mmCIF file of C-alpha atoms in Angstrom:
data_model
loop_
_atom_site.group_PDB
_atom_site.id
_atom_site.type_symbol
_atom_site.label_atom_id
_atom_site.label_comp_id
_atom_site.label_asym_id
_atom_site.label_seq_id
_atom_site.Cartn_x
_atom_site.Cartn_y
_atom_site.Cartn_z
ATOM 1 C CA UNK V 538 157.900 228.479 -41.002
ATOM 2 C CA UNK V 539 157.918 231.388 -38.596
ATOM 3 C CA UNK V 540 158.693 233.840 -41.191
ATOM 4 C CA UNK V 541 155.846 232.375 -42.887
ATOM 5 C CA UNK V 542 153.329 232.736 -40.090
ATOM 6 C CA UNK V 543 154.867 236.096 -39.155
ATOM 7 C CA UNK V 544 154.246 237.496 -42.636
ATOM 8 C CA UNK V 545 150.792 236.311 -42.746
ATOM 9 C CA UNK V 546 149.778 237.923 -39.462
ATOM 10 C CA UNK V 547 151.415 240.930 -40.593
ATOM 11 C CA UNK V 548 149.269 241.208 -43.692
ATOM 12 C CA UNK V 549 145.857 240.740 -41.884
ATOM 13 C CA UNK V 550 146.942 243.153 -39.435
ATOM 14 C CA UNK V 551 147.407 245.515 -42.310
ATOM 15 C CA UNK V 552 144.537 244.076 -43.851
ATOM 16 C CA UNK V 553 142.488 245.338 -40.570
ATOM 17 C CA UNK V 554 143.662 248.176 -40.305
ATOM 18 C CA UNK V 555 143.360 249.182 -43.479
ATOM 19 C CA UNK V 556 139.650 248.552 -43.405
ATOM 20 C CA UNK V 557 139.314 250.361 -40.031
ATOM 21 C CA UNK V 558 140.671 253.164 -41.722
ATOM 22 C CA UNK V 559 138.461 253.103 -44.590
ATOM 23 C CA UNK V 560 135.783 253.175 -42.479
ATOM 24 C CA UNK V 561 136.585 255.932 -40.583
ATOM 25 C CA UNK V 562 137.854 257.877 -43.440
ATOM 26 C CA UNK V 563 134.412 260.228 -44.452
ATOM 27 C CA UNK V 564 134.259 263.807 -44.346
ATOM 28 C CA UNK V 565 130.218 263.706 -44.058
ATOM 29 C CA UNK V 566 127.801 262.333 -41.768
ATOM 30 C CA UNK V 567 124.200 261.464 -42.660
ATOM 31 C CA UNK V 568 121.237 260.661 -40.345
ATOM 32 C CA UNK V 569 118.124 259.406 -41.797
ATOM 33 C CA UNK V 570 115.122 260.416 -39.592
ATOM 34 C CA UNK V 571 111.844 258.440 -40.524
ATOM 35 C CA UNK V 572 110.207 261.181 -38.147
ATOM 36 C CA UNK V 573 110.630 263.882 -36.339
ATOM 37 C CA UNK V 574 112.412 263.202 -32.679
ATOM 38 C CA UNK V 575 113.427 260.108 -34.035
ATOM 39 C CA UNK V 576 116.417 262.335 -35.089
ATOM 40 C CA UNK V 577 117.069 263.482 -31.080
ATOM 41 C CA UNK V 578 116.196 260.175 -29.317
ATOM 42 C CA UNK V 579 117.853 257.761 -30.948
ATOM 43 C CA UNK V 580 120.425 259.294 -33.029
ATOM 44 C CA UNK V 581 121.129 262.717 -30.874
ATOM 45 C CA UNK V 582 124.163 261.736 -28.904
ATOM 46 C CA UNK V 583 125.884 260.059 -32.293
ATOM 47 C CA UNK V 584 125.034 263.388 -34.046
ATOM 48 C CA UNK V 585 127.140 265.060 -31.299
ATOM 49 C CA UNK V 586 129.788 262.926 -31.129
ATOM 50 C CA UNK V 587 130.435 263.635 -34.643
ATOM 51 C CA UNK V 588 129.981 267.269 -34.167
ATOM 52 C CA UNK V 589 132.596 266.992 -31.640
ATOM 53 C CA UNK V 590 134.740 265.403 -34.337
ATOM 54 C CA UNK V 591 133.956 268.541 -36.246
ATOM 55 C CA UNK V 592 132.503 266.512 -38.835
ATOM 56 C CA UNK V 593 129.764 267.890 -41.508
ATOM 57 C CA UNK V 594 126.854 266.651 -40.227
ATOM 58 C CA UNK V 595 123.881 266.082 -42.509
ATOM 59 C CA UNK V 596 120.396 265.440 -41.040
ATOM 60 C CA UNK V 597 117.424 264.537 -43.711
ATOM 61 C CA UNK V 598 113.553 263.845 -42.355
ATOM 62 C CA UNK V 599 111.897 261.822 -44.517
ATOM 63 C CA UNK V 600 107.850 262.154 -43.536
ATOM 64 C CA UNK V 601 105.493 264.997 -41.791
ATOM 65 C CA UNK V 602 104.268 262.324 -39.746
ATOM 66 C CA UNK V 603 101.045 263.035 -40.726
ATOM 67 C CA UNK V 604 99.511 259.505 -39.460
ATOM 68 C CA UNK V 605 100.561 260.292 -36.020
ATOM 69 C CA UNK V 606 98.033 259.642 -32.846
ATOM 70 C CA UNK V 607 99.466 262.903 -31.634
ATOM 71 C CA UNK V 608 97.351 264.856 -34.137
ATOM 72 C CA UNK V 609 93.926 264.075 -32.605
ATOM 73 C CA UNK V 610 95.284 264.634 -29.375
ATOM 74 C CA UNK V 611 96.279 267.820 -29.921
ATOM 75 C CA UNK V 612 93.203 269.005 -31.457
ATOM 76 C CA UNK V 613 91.455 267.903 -28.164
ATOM 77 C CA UNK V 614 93.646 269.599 -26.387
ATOM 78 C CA UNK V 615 93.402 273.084 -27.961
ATOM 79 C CA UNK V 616 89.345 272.573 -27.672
ATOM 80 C CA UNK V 617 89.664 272.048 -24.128
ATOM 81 C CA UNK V 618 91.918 275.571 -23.903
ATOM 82 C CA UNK V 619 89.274 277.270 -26.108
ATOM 83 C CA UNK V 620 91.902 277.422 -28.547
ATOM 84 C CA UNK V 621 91.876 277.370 -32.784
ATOM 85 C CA UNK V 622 91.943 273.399 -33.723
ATOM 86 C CA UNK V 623 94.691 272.764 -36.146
ATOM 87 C CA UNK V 624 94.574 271.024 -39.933
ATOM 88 C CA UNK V 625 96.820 268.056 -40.760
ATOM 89 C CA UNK V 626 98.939 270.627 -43.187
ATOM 90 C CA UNK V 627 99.288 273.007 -40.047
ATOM 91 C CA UNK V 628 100.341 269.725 -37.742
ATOM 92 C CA UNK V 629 102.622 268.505 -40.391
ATOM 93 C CA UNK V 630 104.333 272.099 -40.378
ATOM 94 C CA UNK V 631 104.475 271.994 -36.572
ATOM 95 C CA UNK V 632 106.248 268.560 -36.460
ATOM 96 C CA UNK V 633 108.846 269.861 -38.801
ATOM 97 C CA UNK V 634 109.094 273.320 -36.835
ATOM 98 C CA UNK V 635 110.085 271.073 -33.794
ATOM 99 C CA UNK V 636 112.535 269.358 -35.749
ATOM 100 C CA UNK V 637 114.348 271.728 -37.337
ATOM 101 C CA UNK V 638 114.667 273.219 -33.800
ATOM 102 C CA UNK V 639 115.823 270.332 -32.232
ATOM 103 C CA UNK V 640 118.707 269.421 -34.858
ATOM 104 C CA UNK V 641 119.599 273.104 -34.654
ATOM 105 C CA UNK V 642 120.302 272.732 -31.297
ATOM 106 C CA UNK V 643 122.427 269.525 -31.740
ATOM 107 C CA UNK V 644 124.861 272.059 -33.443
ATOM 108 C CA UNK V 645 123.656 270.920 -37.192
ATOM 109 C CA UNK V 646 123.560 274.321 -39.530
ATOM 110 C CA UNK V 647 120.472 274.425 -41.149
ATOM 111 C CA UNK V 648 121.309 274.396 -44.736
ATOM 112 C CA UNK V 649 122.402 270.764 -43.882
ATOM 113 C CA UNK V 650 118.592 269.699 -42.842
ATOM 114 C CA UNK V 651 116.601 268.211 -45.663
ATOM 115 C CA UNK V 652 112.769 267.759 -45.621
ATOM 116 C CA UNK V 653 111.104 264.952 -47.949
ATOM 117 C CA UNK V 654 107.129 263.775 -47.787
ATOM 118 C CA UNK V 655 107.349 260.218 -47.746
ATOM 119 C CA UNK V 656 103.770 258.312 -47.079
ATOM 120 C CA UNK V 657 103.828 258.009 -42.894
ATOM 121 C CA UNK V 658 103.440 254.818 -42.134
ATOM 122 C CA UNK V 659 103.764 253.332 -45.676
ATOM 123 C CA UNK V 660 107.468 253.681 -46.208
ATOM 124 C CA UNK V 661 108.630 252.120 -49.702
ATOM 125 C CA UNK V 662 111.762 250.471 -49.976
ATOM 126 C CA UNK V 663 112.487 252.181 -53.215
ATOM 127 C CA UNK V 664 111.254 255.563 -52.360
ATOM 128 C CA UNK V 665 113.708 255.699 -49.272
ATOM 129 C CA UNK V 666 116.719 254.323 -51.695
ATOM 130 C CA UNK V 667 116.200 256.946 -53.942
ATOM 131 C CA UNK V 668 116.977 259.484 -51.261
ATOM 132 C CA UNK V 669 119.786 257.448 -49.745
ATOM 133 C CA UNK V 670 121.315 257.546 -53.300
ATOM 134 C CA UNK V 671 120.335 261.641 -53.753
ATOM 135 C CA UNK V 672 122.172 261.778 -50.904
ATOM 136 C CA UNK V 673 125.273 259.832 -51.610
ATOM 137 C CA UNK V 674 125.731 262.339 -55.006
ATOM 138 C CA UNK V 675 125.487 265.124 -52.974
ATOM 139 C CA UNK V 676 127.741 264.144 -50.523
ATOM 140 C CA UNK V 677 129.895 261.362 -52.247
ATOM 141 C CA UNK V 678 132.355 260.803 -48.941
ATOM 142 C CA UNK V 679 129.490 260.227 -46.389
ATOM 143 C CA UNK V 680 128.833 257.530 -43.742
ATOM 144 C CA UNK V 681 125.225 257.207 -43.501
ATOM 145 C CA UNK V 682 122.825 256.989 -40.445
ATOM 146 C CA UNK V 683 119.240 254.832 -40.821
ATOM 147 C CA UNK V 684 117.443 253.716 -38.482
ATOM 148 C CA UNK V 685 117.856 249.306 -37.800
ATOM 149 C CA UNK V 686 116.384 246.954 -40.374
ATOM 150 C CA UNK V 687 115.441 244.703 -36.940
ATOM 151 C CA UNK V 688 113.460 247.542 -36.297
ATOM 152 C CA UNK V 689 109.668 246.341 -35.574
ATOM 153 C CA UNK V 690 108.067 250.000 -36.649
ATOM 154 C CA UNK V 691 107.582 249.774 -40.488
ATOM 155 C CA UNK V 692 108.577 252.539 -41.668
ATOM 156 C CA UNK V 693 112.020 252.557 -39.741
ATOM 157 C CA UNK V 694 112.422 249.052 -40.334
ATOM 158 C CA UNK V 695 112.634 250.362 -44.007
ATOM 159 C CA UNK V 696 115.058 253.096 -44.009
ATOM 160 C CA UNK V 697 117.598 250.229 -42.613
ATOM 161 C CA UNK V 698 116.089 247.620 -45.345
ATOM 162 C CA UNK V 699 116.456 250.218 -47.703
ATOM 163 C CA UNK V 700 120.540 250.965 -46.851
ATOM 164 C CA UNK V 701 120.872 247.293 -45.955
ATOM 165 C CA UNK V 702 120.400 246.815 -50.042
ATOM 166 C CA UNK V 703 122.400 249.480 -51.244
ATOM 167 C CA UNK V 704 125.095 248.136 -49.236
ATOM 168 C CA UNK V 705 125.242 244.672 -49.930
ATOM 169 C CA UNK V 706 125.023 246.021 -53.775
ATOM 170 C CA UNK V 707 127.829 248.343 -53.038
ATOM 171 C CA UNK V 708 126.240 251.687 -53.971
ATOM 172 C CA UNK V 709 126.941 252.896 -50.857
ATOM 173 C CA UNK V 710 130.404 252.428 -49.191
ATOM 174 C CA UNK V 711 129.517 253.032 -45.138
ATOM 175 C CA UNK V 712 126.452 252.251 -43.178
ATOM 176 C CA UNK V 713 125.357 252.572 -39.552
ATOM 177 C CA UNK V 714 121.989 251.174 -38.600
ATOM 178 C CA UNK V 715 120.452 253.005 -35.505
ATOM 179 C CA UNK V 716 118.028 251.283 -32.739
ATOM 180 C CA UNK V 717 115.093 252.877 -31.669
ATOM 181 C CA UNK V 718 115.314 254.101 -28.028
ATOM 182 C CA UNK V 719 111.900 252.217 -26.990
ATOM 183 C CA UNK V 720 114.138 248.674 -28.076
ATOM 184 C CA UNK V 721 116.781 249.332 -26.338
ATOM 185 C CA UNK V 722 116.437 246.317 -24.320
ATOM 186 C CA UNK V 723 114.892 244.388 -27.121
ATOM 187 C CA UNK V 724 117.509 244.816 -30.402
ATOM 188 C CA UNK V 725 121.119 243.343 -30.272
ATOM 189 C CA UNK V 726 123.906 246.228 -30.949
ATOM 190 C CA UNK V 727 127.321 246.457 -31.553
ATOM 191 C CA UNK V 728 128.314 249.936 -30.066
ATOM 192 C CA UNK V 729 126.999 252.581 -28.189
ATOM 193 C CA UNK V 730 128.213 256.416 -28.236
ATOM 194 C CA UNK V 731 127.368 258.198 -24.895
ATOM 195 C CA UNK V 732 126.878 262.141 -24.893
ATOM 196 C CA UNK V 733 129.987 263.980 -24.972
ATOM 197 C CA UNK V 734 130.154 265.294 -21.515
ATOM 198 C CA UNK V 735 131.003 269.078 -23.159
ATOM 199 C CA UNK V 736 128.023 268.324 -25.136
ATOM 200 C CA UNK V 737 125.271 267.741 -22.075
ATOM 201 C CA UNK V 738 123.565 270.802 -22.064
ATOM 202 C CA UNK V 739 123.247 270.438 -26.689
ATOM 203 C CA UNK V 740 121.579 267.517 -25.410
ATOM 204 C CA UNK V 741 118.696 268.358 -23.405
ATOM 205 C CA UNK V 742 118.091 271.771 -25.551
ATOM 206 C CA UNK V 743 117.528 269.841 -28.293
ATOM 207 C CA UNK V 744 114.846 267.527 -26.048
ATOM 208 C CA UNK V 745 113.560 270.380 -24.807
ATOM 209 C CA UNK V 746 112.671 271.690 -27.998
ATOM 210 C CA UNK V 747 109.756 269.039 -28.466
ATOM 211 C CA UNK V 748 108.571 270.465 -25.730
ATOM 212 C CA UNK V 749 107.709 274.069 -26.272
ATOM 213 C CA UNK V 750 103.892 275.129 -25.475
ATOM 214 C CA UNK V 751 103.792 278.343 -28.174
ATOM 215 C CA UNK V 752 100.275 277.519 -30.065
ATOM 216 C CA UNK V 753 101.092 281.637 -31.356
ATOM 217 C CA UNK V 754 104.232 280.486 -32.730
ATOM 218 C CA UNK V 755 103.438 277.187 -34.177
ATOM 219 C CA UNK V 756 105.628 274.816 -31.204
ATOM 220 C CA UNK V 757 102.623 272.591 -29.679
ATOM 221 C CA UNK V 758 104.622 270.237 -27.901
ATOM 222 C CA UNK V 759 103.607 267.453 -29.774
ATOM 223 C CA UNK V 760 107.088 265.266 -29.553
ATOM 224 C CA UNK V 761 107.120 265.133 -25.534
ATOM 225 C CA UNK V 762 103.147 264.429 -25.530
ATOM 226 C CA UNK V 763 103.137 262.194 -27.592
ATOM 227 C CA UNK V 764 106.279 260.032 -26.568
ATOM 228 C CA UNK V 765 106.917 261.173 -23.126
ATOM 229 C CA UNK V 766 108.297 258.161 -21.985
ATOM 230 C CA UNK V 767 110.557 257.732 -24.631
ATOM 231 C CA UNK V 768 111.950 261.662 -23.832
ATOM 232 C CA UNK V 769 112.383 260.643 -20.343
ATOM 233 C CA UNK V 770 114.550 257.389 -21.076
ATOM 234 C CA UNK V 771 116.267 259.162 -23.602
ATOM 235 C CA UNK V 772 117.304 262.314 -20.787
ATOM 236 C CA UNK V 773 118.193 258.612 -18.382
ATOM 237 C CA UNK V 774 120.334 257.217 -21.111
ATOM 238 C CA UNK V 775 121.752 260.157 -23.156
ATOM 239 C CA UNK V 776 123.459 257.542 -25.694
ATOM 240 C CA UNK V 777 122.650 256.152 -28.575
ATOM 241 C CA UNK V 778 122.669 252.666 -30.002
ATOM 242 C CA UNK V 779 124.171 250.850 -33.304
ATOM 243 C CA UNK V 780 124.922 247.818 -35.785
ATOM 244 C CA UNK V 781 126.557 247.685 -38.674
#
């Protein structure tokens, strides 16, 4: 009887194991941004970590964030400082310019950032599992990043929907669903992932970089205007937050 029951805890410790292992066992990392700094404030210190695991790390955006409140905002600001208003094509532009800064600074190469103009604010299911699914051909041995189905923003709440599905119909093989920084207190998670302490400084560059006032080089600072609380938690916090 105690071979029996020594056996049989054997095999579900392989059995454990062997699924911790598959887990782990990627060679690519992909983060789905529905916008740009969602990439840095909520997913930043996981993109380190696995930077610091020298893995290949992936980072898509998947809307200009056109419908943003930060666009009018802006435009009143460069009125007040006598400066040339901006068009929605220019902000869109902007917000990307800011992005592809930021992830650039989290030590992502920039032939691994893709850009995609999904409807802000009216994220499809669909749409977003097409790209998921692009993705997952391109990179065939990925883990993939999306933001958390729980999410109460719609268009984030989608991207996790959206892998959520793909899961459950096993199309995809590994998924990690992010919470947004402002629900920190809010959304249960499973694990966190701190900052890397070697990769601090990564860090707050790549904040920083929604922050640049350069209206003659296209960087308005419309990520730390428009969220500034959410920068300032995020320099507090410096991890980020997960379910699977």
């Amino acid at each position: 009887m105690k071979k029996i029951i020594a056996v049989a805890v054997l095999s579900i410790v392989i059995i454990v194991g062997f699924a911790i292992l598959t887990r782990d066992n990627f060679d690519t990392v992909i983060f789905y941004s529905p916008h740009a700094d969602d990439e840095v404030l909520s997913m930043g210190p996981s993109i380190l970590h696995y930077k610091n695991k020298e893995k290949k790390v992936v980072v898509v955006l998947l809307s200009e964030g056109l419908a943003s409140a930060a666009y009018p905002k802006l435009n009143n600001k460069l009125n007040d400082l006598g400066l040339p208003l901006i068009s929605k094509k220019q902000f869109g532009e902007a917000r990307q310019k800011e992005f592809k800064l930021s992830v650039e600074k989290l030590g992502v190469s920039s032939s691994d950032i893709y850009f995609y103009n999904l409807p802000d604010g009216k994220f499809s299911k669909n749409d977003v599992s097409k790209i998921i699914q692009e993705m997952n051909t391109r990179y065939p041995n990925a883990q993939h990043h999306a933001m958390s189905y729980r999410d109460p923003h719609h268009d984030h709440a989608t991207t996790g929907q959206a892998l959520q599905e793909l899961l459950e119909q096993d199309k995809i093989k590994n998924g990690i669903f992010h919470l947004p920084i402002q629900e920190y207190a809010n959304i249960e998670y499973d694990r966190k992932q701190k900052v890397p302490s070697n990769k601090k400084n990564s860090y707050k560059d790549a904040l920083d970089a929604y922050g640049i006032w350069k209206p003659e080089d296209g960087y308005y600072s419309i990520g730390l205007d428009s969220v500034t609380d959410y920068f300032r938690i995020a320099r507090e916090e410096m991890e980020s937050r997960w379910h699977e």
